[in-house]
XYZ file of C-alpha atoms in Angstrom:
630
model
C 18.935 6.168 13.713
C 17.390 8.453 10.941
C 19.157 6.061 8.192
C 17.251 3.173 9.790
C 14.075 4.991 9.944
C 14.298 5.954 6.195
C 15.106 2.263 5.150
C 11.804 0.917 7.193
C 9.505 3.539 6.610
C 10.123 3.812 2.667
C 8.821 -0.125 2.899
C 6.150 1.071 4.751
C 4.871 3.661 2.445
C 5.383 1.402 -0.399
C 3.465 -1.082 0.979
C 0.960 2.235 2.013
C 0.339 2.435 -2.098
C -0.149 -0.807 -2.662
C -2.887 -1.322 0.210
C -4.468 2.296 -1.334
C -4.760 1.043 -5.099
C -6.569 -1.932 -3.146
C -8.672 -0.515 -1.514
C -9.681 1.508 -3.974
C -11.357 -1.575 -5.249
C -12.549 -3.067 -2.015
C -13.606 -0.005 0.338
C -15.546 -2.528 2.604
C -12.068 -4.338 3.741
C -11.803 -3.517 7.323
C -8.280 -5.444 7.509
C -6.781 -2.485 4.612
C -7.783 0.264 6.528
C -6.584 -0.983 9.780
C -2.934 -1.751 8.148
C -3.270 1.398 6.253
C -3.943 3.591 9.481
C -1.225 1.130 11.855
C 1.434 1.961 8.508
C 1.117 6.127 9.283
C 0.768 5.944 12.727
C 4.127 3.853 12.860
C 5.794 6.188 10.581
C 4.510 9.191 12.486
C 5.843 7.633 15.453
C 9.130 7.194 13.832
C 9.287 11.020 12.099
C 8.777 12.597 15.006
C 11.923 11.186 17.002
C 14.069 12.433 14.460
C 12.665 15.724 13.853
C 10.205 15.383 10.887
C 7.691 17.861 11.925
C 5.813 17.942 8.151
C 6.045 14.575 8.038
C 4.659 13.869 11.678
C 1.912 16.394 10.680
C 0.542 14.575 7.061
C 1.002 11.288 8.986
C -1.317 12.431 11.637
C -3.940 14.152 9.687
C -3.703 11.017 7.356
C -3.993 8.776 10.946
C -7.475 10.730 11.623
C -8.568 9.855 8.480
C -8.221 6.371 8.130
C -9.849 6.047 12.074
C -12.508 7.446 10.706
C -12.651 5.500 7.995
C -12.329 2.168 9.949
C -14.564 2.796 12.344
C -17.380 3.946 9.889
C -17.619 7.884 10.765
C -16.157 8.588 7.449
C -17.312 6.847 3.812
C -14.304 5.393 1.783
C -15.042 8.002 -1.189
C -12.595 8.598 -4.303
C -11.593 11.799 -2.309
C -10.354 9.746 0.417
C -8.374 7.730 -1.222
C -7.379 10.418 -3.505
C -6.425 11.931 0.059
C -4.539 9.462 1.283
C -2.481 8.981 -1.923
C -1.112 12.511 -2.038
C -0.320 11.953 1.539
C 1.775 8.574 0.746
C 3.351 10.319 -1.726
C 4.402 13.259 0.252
C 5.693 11.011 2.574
C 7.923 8.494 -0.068
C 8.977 12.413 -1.464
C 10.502 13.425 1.793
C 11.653 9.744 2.662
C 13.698 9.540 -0.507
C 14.916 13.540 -0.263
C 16.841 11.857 3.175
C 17.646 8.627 1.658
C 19.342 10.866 -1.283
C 21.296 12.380 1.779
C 18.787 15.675 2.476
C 19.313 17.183 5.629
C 16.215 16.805 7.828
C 16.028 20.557 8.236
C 15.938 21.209 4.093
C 12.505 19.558 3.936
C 9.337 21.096 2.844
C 6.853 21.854 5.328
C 3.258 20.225 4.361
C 1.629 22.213 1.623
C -1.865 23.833 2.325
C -3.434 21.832 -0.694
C -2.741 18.068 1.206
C -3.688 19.376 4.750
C -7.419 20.339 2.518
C -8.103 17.517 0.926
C -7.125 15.467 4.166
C -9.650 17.485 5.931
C -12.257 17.124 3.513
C -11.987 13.655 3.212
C -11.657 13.230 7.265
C -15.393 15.417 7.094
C -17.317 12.865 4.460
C -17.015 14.866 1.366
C -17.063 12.305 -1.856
C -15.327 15.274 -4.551
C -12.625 16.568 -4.906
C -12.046 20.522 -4.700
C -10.352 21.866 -8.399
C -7.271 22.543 -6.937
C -6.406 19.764 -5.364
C -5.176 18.076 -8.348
C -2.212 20.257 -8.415
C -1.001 18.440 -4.685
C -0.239 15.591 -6.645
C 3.392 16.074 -6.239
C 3.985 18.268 -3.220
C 7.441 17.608 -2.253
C 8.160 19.140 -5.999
C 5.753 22.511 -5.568
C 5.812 23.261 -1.762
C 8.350 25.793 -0.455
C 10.638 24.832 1.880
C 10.179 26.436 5.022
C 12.136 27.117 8.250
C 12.615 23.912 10.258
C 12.080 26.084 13.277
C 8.974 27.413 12.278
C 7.306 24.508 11.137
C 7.836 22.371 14.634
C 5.205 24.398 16.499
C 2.695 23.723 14.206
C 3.374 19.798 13.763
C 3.083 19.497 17.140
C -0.057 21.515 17.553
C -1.255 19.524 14.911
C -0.616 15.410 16.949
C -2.448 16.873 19.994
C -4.207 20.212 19.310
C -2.743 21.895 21.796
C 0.634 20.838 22.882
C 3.958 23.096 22.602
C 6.778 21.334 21.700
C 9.112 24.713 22.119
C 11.234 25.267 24.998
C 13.720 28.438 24.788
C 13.888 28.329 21.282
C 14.520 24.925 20.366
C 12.957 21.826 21.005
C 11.218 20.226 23.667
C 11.744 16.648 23.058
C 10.064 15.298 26.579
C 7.201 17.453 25.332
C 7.064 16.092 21.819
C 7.495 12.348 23.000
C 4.660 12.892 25.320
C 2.727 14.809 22.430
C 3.773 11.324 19.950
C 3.530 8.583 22.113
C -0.472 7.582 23.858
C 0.112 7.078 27.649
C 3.047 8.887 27.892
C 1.547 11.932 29.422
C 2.323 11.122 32.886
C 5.913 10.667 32.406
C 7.750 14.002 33.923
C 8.985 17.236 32.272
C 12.659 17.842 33.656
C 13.023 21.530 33.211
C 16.745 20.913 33.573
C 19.173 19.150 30.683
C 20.089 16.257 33.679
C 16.578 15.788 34.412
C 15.804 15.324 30.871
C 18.723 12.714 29.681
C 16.461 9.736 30.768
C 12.956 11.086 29.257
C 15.239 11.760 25.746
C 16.958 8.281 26.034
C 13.874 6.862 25.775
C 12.936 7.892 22.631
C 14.880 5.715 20.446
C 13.207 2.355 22.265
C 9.901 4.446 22.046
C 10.515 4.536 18.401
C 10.964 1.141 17.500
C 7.670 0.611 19.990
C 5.583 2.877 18.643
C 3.075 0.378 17.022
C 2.320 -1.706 20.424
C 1.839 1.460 22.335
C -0.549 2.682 20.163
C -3.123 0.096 21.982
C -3.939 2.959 24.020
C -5.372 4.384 21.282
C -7.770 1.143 20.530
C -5.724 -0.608 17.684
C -4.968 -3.913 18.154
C -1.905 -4.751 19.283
C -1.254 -7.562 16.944
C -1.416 -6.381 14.262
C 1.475 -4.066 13.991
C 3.152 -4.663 10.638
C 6.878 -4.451 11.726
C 9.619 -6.864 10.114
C 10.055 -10.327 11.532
C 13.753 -8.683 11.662
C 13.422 -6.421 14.553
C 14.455 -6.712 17.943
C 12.054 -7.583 20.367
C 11.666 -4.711 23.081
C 9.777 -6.945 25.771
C 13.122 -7.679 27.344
C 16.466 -7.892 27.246
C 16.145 -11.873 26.367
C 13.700 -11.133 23.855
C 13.886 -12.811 20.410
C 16.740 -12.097 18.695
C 16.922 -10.100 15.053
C 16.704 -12.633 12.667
C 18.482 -10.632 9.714
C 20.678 -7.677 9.327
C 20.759 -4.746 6.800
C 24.735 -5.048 4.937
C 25.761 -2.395 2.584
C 25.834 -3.846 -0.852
C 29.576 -2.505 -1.623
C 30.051 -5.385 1.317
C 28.324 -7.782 -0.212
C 29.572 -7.091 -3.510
C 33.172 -7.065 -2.181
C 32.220 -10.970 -0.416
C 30.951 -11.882 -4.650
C 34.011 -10.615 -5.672
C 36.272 -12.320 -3.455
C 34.035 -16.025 -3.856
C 34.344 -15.965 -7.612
C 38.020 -15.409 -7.488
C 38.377 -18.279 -4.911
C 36.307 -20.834 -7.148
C 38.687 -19.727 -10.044
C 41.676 -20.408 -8.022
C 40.033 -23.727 -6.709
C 39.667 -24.740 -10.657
C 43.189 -23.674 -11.404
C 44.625 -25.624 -8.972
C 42.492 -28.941 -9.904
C 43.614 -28.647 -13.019
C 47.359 -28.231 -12.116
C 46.576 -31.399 -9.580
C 45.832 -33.211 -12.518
C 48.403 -32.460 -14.896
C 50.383 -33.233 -12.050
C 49.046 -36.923 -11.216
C 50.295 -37.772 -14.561
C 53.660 -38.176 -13.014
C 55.049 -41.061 -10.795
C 55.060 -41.028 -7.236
C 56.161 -43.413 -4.671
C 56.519 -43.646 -0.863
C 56.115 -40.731 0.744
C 55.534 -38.490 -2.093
C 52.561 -40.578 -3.250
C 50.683 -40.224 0.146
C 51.100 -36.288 -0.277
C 49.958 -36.485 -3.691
C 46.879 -38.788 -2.146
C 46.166 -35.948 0.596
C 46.980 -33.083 -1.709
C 43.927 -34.156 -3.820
C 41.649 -34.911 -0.808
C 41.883 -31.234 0.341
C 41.991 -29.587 -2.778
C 38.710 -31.200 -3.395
C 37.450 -30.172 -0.213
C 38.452 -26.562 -0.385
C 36.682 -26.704 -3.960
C 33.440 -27.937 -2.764
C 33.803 -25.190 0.066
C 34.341 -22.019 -1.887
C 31.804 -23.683 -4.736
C 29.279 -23.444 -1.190
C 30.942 -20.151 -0.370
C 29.964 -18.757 -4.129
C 26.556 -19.990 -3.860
C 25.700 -18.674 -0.411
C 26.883 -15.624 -1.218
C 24.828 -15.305 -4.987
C 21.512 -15.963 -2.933
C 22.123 -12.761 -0.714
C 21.835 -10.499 -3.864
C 19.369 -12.059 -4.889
C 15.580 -10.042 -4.675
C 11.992 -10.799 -6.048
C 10.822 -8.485 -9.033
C 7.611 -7.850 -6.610
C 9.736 -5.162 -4.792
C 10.108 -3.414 -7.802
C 6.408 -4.445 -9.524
C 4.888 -3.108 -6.546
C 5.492 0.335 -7.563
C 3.406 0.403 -10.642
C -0.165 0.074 -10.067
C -0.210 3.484 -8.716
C 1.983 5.045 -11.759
C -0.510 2.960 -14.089
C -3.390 4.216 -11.964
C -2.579 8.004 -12.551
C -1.441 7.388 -15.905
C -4.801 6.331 -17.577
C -6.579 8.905 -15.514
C -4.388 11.466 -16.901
C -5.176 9.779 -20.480
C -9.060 9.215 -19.766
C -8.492 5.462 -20.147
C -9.775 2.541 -17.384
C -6.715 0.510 -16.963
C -6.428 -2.140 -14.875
C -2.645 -3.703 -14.057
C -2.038 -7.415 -13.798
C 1.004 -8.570 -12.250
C 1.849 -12.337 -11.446
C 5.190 -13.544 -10.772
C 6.399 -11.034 -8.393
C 8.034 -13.713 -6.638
C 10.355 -14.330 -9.296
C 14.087 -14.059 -7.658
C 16.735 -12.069 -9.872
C 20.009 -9.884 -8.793
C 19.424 -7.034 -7.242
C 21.578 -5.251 -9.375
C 18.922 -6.111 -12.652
C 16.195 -5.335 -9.738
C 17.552 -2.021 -9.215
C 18.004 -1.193 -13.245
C 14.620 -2.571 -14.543
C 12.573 0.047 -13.259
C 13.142 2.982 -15.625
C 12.821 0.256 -18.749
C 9.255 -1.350 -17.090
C 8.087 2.826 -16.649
C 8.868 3.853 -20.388
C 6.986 0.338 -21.719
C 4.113 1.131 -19.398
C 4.186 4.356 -20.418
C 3.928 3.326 -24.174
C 1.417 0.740 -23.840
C -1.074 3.043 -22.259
C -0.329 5.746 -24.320
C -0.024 3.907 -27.692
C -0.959 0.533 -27.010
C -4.170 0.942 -25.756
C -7.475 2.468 -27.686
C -9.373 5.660 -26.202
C -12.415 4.085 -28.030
C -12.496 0.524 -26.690
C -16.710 -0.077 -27.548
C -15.674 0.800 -31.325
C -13.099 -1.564 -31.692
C -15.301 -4.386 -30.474
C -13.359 -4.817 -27.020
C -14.297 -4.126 -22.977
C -14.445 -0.398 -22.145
C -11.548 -1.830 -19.207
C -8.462 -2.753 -20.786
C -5.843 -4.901 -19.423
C -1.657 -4.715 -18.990
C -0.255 -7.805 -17.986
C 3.339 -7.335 -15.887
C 4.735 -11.088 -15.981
C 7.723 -12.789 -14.541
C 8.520 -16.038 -14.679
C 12.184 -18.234 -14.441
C 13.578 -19.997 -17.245
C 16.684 -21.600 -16.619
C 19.864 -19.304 -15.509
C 17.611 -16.232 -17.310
C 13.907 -14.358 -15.677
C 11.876 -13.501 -17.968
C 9.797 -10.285 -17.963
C 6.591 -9.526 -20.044
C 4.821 -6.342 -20.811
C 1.258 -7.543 -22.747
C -1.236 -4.695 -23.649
C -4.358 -5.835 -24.992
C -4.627 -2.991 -27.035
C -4.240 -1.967 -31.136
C -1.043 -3.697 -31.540
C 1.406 -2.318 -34.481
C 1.231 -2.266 -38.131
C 4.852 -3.417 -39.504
C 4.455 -1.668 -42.553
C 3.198 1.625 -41.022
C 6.361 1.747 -38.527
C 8.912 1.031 -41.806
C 7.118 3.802 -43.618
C 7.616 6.199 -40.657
C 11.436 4.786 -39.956
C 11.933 5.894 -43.777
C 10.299 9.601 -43.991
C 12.880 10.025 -40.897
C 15.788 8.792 -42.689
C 16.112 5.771 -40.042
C 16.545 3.565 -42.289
C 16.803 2.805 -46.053
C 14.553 0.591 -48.232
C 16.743 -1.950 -48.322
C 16.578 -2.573 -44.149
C 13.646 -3.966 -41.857
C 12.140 -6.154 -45.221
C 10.534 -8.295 -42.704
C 7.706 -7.960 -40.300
C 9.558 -8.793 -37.130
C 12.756 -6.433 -38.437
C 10.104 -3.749 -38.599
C 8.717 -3.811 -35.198
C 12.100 -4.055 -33.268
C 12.327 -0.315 -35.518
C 10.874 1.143 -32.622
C 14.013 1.298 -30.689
C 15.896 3.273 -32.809
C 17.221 6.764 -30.822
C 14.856 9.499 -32.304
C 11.813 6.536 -33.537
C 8.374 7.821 -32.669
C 4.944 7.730 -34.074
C 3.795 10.498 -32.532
C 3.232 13.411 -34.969
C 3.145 15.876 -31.457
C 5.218 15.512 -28.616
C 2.936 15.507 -25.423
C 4.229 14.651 -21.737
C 3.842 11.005 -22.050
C 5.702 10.082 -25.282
C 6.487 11.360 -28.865
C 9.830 13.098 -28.525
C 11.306 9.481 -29.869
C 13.598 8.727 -26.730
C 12.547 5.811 -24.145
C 12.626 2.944 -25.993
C 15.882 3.320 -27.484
C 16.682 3.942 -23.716
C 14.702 0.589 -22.613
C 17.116 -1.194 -25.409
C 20.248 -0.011 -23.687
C 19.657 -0.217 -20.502
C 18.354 -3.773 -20.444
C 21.525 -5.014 -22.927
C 24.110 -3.202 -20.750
C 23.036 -5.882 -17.953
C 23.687 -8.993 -20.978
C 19.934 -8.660 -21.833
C 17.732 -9.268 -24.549
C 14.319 -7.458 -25.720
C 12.198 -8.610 -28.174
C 8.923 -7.012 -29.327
C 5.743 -9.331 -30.389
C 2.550 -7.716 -32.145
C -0.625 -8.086 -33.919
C -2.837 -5.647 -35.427
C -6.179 -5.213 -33.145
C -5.278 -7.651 -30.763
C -1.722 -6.191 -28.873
C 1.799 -6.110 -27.890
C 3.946 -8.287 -26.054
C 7.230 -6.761 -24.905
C 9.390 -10.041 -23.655
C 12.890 -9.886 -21.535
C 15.545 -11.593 -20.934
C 17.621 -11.017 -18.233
C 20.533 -13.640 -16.469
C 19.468 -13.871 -13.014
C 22.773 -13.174 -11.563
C 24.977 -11.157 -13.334
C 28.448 -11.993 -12.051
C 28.618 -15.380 -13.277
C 27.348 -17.458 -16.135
C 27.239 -20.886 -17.650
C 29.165 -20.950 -20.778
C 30.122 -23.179 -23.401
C 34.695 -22.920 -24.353
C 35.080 -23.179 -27.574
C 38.496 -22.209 -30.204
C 38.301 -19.485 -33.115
C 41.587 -19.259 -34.852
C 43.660 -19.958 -31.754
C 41.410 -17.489 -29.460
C 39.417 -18.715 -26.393
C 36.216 -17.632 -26.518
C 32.993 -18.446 -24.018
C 29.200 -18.685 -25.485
C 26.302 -17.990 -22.974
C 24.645 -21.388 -22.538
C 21.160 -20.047 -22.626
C 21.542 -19.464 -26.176
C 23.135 -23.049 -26.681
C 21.104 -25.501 -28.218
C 23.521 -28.267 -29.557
C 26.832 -29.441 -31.349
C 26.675 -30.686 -34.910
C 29.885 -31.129 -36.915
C 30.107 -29.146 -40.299
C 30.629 -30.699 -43.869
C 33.594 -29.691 -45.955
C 31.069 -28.023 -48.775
C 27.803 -26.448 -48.040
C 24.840 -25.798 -49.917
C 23.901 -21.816 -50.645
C 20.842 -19.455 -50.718
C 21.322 -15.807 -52.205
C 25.300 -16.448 -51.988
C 25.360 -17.487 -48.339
C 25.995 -21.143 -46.410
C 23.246 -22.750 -44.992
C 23.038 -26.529 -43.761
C 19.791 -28.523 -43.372
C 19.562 -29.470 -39.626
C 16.399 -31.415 -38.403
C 14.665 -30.697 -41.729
C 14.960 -26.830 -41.638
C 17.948 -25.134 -43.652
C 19.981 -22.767 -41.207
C 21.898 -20.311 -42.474
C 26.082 -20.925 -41.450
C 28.236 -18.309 -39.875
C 31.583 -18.622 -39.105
C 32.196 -17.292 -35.178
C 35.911 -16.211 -36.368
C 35.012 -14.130 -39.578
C 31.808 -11.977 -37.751
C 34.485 -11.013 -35.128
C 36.951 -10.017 -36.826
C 39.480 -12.939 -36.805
C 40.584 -14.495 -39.970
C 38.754 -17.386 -40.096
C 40.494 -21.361 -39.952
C 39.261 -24.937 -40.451
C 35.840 -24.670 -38.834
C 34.423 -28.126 -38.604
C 32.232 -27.735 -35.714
C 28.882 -25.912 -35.405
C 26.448 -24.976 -32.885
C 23.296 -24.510 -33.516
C 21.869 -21.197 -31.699
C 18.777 -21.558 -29.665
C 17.594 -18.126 -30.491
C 14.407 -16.601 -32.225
C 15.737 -16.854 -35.758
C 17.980 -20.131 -35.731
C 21.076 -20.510 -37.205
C 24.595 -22.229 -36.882
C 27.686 -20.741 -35.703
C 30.682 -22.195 -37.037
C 34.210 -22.629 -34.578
C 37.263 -24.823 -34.759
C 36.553 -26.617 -31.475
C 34.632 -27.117 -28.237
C 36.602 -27.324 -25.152
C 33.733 -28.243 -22.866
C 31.812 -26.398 -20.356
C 32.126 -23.694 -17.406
C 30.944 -21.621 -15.025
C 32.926 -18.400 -15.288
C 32.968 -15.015 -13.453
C 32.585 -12.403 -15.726
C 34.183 -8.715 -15.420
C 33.058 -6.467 -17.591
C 34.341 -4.734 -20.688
C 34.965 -0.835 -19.302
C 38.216 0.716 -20.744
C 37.471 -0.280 -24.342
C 34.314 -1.577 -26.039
C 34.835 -4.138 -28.627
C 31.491 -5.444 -30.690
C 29.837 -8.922 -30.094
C 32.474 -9.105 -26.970
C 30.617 -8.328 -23.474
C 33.730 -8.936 -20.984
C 36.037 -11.393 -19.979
C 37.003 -14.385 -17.712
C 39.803 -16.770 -16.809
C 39.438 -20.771 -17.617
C 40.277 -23.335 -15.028
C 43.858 -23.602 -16.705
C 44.199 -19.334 -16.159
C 44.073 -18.531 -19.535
C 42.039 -15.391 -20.701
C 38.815 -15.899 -22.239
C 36.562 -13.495 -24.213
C 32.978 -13.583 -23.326
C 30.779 -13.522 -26.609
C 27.777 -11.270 -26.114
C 24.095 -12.729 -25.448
C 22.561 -9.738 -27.294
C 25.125 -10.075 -29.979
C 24.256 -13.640 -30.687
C 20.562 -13.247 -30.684
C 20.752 -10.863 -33.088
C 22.119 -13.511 -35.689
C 25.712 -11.720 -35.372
C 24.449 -8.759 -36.879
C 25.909 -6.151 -35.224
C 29.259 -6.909 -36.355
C 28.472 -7.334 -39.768
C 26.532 -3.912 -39.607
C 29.264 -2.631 -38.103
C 31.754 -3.919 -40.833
C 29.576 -2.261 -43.499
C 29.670 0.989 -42.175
């Protein structure tokens, strides 16, 4: 029961922020504060069935507020929403304390600082008080205090008066009829039999909280509780439309497709080699209805595969939704007016990038308001508000993410400069302009001359790099002086299986990410050279020739076939041979880690197959040969 209630109401809160940040720009929107006061007085409901007394108590003060608010006895002032942030937050602190596996009883009680502000905001006051800055993160500063102790005065604080303590311990009759509106007249058993059916009650009182709370003139519509829950009308009420799996489950059920489309191929293929043969009579027939049900169990674990992809997969949203807020603060903290643009959040992608992206989207944010964006907007001839666009978008089998800050952008020569004094690099690397921009991801890169709290110590972009390649990802990094800076990634949008292209290095099978395929061109026996190196003229442009074998290591054969590489600096990557096409699953590399190689996979015919690296290739094989000069 508490597991469920932590899973609903951290969507709840979430969805809290989002409706604050709104507000915030439309205090006359009656239909906000109603969802914002039916989102606490569900959680409330919720908290106090499984013994959240300091969350029951911020969710009811918080309740009071947004009453007033809605029904005009209170002005929507900064302090209110101010108020009502620190309360949200409070909330998603304790929430994700239990969803970390907390014990309810380890909780902090609600700090003094929240409880004023609430107050003041609940009595009309438009400023805040100096001090109540510092309740910005509560969960962090408040003591804990006895779980005991702290009962009495949540209870006190849903009805004013009520006691909620019983021997000692307690009284959940009392604090149901202290939580729920009309439940006064129910009886208080005084004995442990006559209480079983008042406390059996409370888990169906729970999930009813919202509709009950009628009594207390909301609107019964309007409660915002998932299409997915059980209907509590009656016992042939409509039924949940969607269950909550654990993802080790569902990543077990990926698992366990993949393999069966692999086996499905393997066995096609041996069906084939097979027809090759003669059969007659009997034999024949078999062969006949052998190959009618291997096709049918292929199309059925191909259906399997798919169905099973499309429950991992999430929109970005869930995660975007967490940043106007964070961007909110941020530019406050920085004395800049910031305003966040997302579009796109209903971009689908695993949930596995979903769950990784976050920490990479906070440290660009982080860096575009801190560097990107100018203190002294009028000066540089641009809007006192500046704008960060969040954008997501589908292309192909990859999602594409953008950062764009519409700030100072970055001077190439001044990050090259600063890569040099800190012996980064030497003056022989990063000649060009877009070399010298992607400097900035180097561990230790920063030009900050002082560390503050945002940014300077030169880690988080370095950070972004890895964490967004370790899921086959690419980052790239776009800029021009006075106008701003586009961060662009690439992600696949499922990660367990990709569309590749076979091809032969000297006797090796080796698989090429097809979103970096462009097309097949066969080589010459003699090529022309620039500075020393290969290059052949393909559509009118001369593209530099690399041979797939040599950059990994292999000693390189007769490589008459190239393909040319749809990445941001083209060129053509010679092999011996192209086997076709295929989707494979890949498993990662984990024992050993091998460069330009980003796991393996088994072709239709069983054989192992090394996975060439999307990062790798975008980089124009440069890794490896970086890696070979060391």
């Amino acid at each position: 029961m508490l597991k469920d209630f932590v899973v609903e109401a951290l969507e709840l809160a979430t969805n809290v922020e989002e409706h604050l940040l709104t507000l915030e720009r439309h205090p006359d929107d009656l239909e906000i504060l109603n969802a914002v006061f039916r989102a606490f007085h569900t959680i409330k409901g919720g908290a106090g069935f499984v013994n959240l007394p300091a969350m029951v108590s911020a969710c009811h003060l918080t309740e009071n507020l947004f009453d007033a608010l809605r029904t005009g006895k209170a002005p929507v002032t900064p302090l209110a929403i101010e108020a009502a942030l620190q309360a949200s937050g409070f909330v998603a602190d304790q929430l994700n304390e239990l969803s970390n596996g907390a014990a309810p009883d380890s909780l902090a009680s609600m700090p003094a600082e929240l409880k004023d502000i609430l107050t003041q905001a609940i009595e009309g006051k438009s400023e805040a008080p100096a001090p109540a800055a510092a309740a910005a993160a509560p969960a962090a500063a408040a003591p804990a205090a006895a779980p005991v102790a702290a009962a009495p005065a949540a209870a006190a604080s849903v009805d004013g008066s009520a006691s909620v303590m019983k021997n000692g311990e307690l009284d959940w009759p009392a604090l149901y009829q202290a939580l729920v509106p009309g439940a006064a007249a129910a009886p208080v058993a005084d004995s442990p039999a006559e209480a079983a059916p008042v406390t059996a009650a409370a888990p169906a009182a729970a999930a009813a909280a919202a509709p009950a709370a009628a009594a207390d003139g909301e609107p019964k519509a309007a409660a915002p509780v998932q299409q997915n829950r059980r209907s509590t009308d009656s016992p042939g009420g409509a039924k949940e439309e969607s269950i909550r799996i654990d993802a080790v489950k569902l990543d077990a059920l990926l698992e366990v497709a993949g393999e069966s489309v692999q086996a499905a191929n393997q066995a096609a293929v041996l069906l084939e080699k097979l027809q090759q043969f003669k059969f007659e009579g009997t034999a024949a027939a078999l062969m006949s209805t052998l190959a009618e049900t291997l096709g049918r169990a292929s199309r059925y674990s191909s259906e399997l595969q798919r169905a099973t992809l499309s429950t991992r997969m999430q929109p970005v949203g869930r995660l975007f939704q967490k940043f106007p807020r964070l961007v909110r603060e941020l530019a406050k903290d920085l004395g800049k007016d910031v305003d966040l643009v997302i579009t796109g959040a209903e971009t689908e992608v695993d949930r596995v990038v979903v769950d990784s992206l976050y920490d990479p989207l906070v440290h660009m944010l982080r860096n575009s308001l801190d560097h990107g964006i100018e203190v002294d907007r009028a000066a540089a001839g641009k809007p006192n508000k500046a704008t960060i666009s969040l954008n997501a978008w589908q292309a192909g089998s990859s999602v594409m993410i953008e950062v764009f800050d519409d700030g100072k952008g970055m001077d190439p020569d001044m990050l090259r400069g600063k890569a040099l004094a800190k012996g980064l690099i030497n003056e022989h690397q990063a000649l060009t302009a877009d070399e010298a921009l992607q400097l900035v991801f180097l561990p230790g890169f920063s030009t900050k001359e002082v560390a503050s709290s945002v940014s300077g110590r030169g880690v988080g972009m370095d950070v972004v790099k890895t964490a967004v390649e370790k899921h086959r990802g690419t980052i790239r990094i776009e800029s021009t002086v006075g106008k701003g800076t586009k961060f662009s990634i690439r992600l696949p949008i499922e990660l367990s299986i990709i569309p590749t292209m076979l091809v032969r290095c000297a006797g090796a099978p080796l698989a090429l990410p097809m979103a970096v395929v462009e097309r097949v061109v066969e080589l010459p026996e003699t090529f022309d050279e620039v500075g020393g190196a290969p290059v052949l003229r393909d559509q009118g442009r001369p593209l530099p020739v690399n041979s797939l074998a040599g950059v990994l290591g292999y000693e390189p054969g007769n490589e008459r076939v190239g393909i040319v590489m749809a990445v941001p600096h083209p060129y053509i990557l010679g092999v011996e041979s192209v086997e076709g096409t295929a989707d494979l699953v890949i498993k990662p590399l984990t024992a050993i880690h091998t460069a330009g190689i980003t796991g393996t996979a088994r072709s239709a015919e069983g054989e192992l197959v090394l996975v060439v690296g999307l990062s790798f290739l975008l980089d124009g094989c440069r890794d490896m040969e970086r890696t070979a000069v060391a």
